[in-house]
Coordinates of C-alpha atoms (C1' of nucleotides) in Angstrom, one line a residue:
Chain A
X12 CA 94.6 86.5 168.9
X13 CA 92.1 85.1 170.6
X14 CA 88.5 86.8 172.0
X15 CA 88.7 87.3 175.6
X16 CA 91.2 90.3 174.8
X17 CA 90.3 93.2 177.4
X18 CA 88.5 95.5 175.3
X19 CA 90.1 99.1 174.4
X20 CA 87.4 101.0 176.6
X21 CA 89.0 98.9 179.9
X22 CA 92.3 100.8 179.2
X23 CA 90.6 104.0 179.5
X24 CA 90.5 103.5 183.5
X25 CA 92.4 106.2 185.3
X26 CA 96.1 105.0 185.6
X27 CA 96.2 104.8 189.5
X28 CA 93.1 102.4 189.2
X29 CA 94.1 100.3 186.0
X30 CA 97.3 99.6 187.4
X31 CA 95.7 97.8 190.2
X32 CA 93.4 96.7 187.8
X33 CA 95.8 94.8 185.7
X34 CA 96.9 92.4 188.9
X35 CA 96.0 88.7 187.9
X36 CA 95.4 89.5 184.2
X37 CA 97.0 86.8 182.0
X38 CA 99.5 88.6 180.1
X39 CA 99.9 86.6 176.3
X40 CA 102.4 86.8 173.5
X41 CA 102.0 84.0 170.8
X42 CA 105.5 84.5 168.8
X43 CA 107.2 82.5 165.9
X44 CA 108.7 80.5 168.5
X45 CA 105.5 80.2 170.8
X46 CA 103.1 81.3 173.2
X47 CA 104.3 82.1 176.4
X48 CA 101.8 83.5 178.9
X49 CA 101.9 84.6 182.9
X50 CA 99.8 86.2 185.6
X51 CA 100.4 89.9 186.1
X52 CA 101.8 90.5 189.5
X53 CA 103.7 93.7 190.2
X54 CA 102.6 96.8 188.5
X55 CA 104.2 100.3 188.5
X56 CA 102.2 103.9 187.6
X57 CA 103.8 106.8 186.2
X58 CA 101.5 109.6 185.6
X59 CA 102.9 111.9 183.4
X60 CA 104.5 115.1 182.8
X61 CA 104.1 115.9 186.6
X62 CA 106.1 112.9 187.5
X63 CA 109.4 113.2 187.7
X64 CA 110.1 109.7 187.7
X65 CA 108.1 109.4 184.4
X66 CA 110.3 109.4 180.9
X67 CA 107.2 112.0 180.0
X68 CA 108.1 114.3 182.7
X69 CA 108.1 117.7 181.7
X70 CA 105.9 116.9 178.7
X71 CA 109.0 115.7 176.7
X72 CA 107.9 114.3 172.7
X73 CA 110.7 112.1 171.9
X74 CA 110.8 108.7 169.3
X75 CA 110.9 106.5 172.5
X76 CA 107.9 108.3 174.4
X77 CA 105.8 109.4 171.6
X78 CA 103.5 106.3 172.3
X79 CA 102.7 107.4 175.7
X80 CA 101.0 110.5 173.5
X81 CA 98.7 108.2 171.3
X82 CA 95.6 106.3 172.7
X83 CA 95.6 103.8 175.9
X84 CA 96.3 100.3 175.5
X85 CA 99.4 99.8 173.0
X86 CA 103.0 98.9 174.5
X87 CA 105.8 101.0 175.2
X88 CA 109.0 99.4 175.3
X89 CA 112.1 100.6 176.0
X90 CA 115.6 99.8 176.3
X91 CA 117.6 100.7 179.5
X92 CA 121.2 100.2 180.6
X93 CA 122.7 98.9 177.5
X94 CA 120.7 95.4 177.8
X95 CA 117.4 95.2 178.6
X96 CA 113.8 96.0 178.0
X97 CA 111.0 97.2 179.9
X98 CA 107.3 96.6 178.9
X99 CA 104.2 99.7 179.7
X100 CA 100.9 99.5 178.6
X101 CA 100.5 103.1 177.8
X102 CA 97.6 104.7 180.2
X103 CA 95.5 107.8 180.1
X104 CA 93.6 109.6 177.6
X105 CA 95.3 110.3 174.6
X106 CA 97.5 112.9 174.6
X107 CA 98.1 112.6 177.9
X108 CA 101.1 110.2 178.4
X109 CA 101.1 108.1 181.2
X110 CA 101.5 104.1 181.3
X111 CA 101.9 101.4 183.7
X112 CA 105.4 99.2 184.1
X113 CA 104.6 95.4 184.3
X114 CA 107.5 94.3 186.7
X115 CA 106.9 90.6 187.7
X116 CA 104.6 87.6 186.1
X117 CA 103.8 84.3 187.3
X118 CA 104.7 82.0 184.7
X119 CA 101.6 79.7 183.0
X120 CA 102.2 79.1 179.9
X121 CA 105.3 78.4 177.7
X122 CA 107.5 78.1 180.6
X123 CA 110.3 75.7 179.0
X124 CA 110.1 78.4 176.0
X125 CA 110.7 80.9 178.5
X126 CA 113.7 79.2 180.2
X127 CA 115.2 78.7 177.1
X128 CA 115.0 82.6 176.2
X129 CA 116.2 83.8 179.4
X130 CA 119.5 81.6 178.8
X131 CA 118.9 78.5 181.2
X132 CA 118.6 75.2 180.8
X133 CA 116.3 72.5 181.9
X134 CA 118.7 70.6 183.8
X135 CA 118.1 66.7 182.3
X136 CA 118.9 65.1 185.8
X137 CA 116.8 67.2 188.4
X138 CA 113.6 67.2 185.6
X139 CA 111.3 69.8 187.7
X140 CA 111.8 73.4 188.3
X141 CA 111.6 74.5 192.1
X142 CA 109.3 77.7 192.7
X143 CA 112.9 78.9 193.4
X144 CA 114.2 78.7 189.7
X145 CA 110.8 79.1 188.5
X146 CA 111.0 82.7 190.1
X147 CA 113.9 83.9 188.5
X148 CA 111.9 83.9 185.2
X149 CA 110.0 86.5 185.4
X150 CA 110.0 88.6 189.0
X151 CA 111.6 91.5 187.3
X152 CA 111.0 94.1 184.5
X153 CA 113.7 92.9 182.3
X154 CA 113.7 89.5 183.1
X155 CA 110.0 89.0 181.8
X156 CA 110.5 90.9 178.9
X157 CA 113.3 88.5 177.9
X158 CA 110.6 85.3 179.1
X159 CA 108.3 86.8 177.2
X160 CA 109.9 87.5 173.7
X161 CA 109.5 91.7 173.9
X162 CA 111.7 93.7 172.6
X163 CA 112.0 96.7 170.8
X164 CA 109.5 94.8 167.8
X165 CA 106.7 95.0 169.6
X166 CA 106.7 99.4 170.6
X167 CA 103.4 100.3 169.6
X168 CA 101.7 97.4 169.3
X169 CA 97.6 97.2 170.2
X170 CA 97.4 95.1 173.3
X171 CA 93.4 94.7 171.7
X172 CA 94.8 93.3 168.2
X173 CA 98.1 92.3 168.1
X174 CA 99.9 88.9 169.1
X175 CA 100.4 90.5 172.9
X176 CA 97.3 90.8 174.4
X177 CA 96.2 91.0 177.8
X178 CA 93.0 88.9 179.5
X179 CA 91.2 87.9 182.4
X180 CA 92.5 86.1 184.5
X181 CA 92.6 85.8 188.4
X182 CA 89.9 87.3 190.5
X183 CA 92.0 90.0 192.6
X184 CA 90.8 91.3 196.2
X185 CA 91.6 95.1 197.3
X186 CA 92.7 92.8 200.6
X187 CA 95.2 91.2 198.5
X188 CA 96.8 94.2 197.1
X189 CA 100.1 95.6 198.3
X190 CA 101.1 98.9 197.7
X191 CA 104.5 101.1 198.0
X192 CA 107.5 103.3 196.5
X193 CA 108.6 102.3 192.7
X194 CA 111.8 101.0 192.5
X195 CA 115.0 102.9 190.8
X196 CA 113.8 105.8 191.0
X197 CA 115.8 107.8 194.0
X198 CA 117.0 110.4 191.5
X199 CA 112.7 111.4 191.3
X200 CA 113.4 114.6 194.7
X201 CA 109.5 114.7 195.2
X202 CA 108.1 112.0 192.8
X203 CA 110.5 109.1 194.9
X204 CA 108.0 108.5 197.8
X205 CA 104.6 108.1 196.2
X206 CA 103.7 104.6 196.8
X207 CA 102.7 103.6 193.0
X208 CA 104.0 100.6 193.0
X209 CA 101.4 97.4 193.3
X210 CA 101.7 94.4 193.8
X211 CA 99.9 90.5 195.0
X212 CA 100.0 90.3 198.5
X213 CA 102.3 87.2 199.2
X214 CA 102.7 85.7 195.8
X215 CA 106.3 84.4 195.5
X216 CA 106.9 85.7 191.9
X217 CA 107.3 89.8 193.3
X218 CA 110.6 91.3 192.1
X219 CA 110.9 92.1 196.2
X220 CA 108.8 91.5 198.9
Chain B
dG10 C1' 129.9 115.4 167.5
dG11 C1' 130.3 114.3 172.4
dG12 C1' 129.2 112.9 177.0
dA13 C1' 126.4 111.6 180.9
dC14 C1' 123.0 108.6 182.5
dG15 C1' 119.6 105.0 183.2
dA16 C1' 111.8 102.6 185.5
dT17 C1' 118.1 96.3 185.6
dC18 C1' 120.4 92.2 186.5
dG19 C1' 123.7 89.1 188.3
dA20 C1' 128.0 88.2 190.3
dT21 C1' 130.9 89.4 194.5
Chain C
dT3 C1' 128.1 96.8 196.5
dC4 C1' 129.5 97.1 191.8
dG5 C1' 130.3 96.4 186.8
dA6 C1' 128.3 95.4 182.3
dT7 C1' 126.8 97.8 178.1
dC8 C1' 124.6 101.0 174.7
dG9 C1' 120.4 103.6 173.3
dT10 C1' 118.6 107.9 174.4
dC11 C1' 118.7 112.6 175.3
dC12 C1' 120.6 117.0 175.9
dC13 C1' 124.2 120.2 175.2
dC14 C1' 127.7 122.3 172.5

DNA sequence: GGGACGATCGAT
DNA sequence: TCGATCGTCCCC
């Protein structure tokens, strides 16, 4: 754990404005294996029980949301369609569960670590990685989470004091911030259109542009 | 106990 | 565009 953690109080932003917020922060997990690390780069808002895109919607208190009920700034992880996870960082005041989907990085640290865990290989005779490979690390939900090491071990865990930590990291413009729908969420009637979705202007490492 | 579905990914 | 694959949730 190192000391440039964002503190617990910077979680307490509203979730519309932390999830913009988080854009350019260095996402960290140090694991038995090792650290990988990436820019945050795509970032998706669900607000709660009024969303129905949101797996709170309606207010629902089940084992897989019940950290979106405790305090801001732990990680809810899931597991969706049989084989992958998704990583939040739970939003909001307590008791009221919202949290933020981190949906692309751009790779810094760890990188061979991380083509190894998504199932790649360094290919001996080419020896350097394209932006185009490099991309297919980590623009996507589940693809990062598998980069990263995430899995269903690290649900709960303290982004402030745990081996997955969030810091500073790039200094973000509002000019360079994209905004639009979330993805996968068609089945949402009213909740589909609301442009909560964020994202770096330009940067290659978006799950879509 | 049973069945339908999903905040995705990768091949076709 | 479609199949994989199984935990989660809701209903019976």
């Amino acid at each position: 754990m190192s000391s440039d953690s964002l503190p617990i109080v910077y979680y307490r932003q509203p979730t519309l404005v932390l999830a913009r917020n988080l854009l350019g922060k260095l996402l960290v997990h140090d694991a038995p294996d090792g650290r990988a690390s990436g820019y945050i780069v795509e970032t998706e808002a669900y607000i709660g029980p009024a969303d129905k895109a949101a797996h709170s919607y309606g207010g629902r208190i089940t084992p897989r949301t019940k950290v979106m009920y405790g305090p801001p700034g732990r990680a809810y992880v899931y597991f969706i369609y049989g084989m992958h996870y998704c990583l939040n960082v739970v939003s909001g005041t307590e008791g009221a569960p919202e949290a933020i989907l981190i949906r692309a990085l751009e790779p810094v640290n760890g990188i061979p670590l991380m083509i190894r865990r998504r199932g790649l290989s360094l290919d001996p005779d080419a020896g350097h990685w394209p932006i185009r490979r490099l991309k297919q690390l980590t623009n996507g939900p589940g693809k990062l989470a598998q980069a990263m090491g995430i899995s269903k071990q690290q649900y709960g865990w303290s982004l402030t004091d745990s081996l997955l930590q969030i810091c500073p990291g790039l200094s973000i413009t509002p000019e360079q911030i994209a905004s639009g729908p979330r993805i996968g969420i068609e089945y949402a009637e009213e909740a589909r259109d609301n442009p909560w979705r964020f994202w770096i202007r330009d940067n290659p490492f978006v799950s879509k542009s």
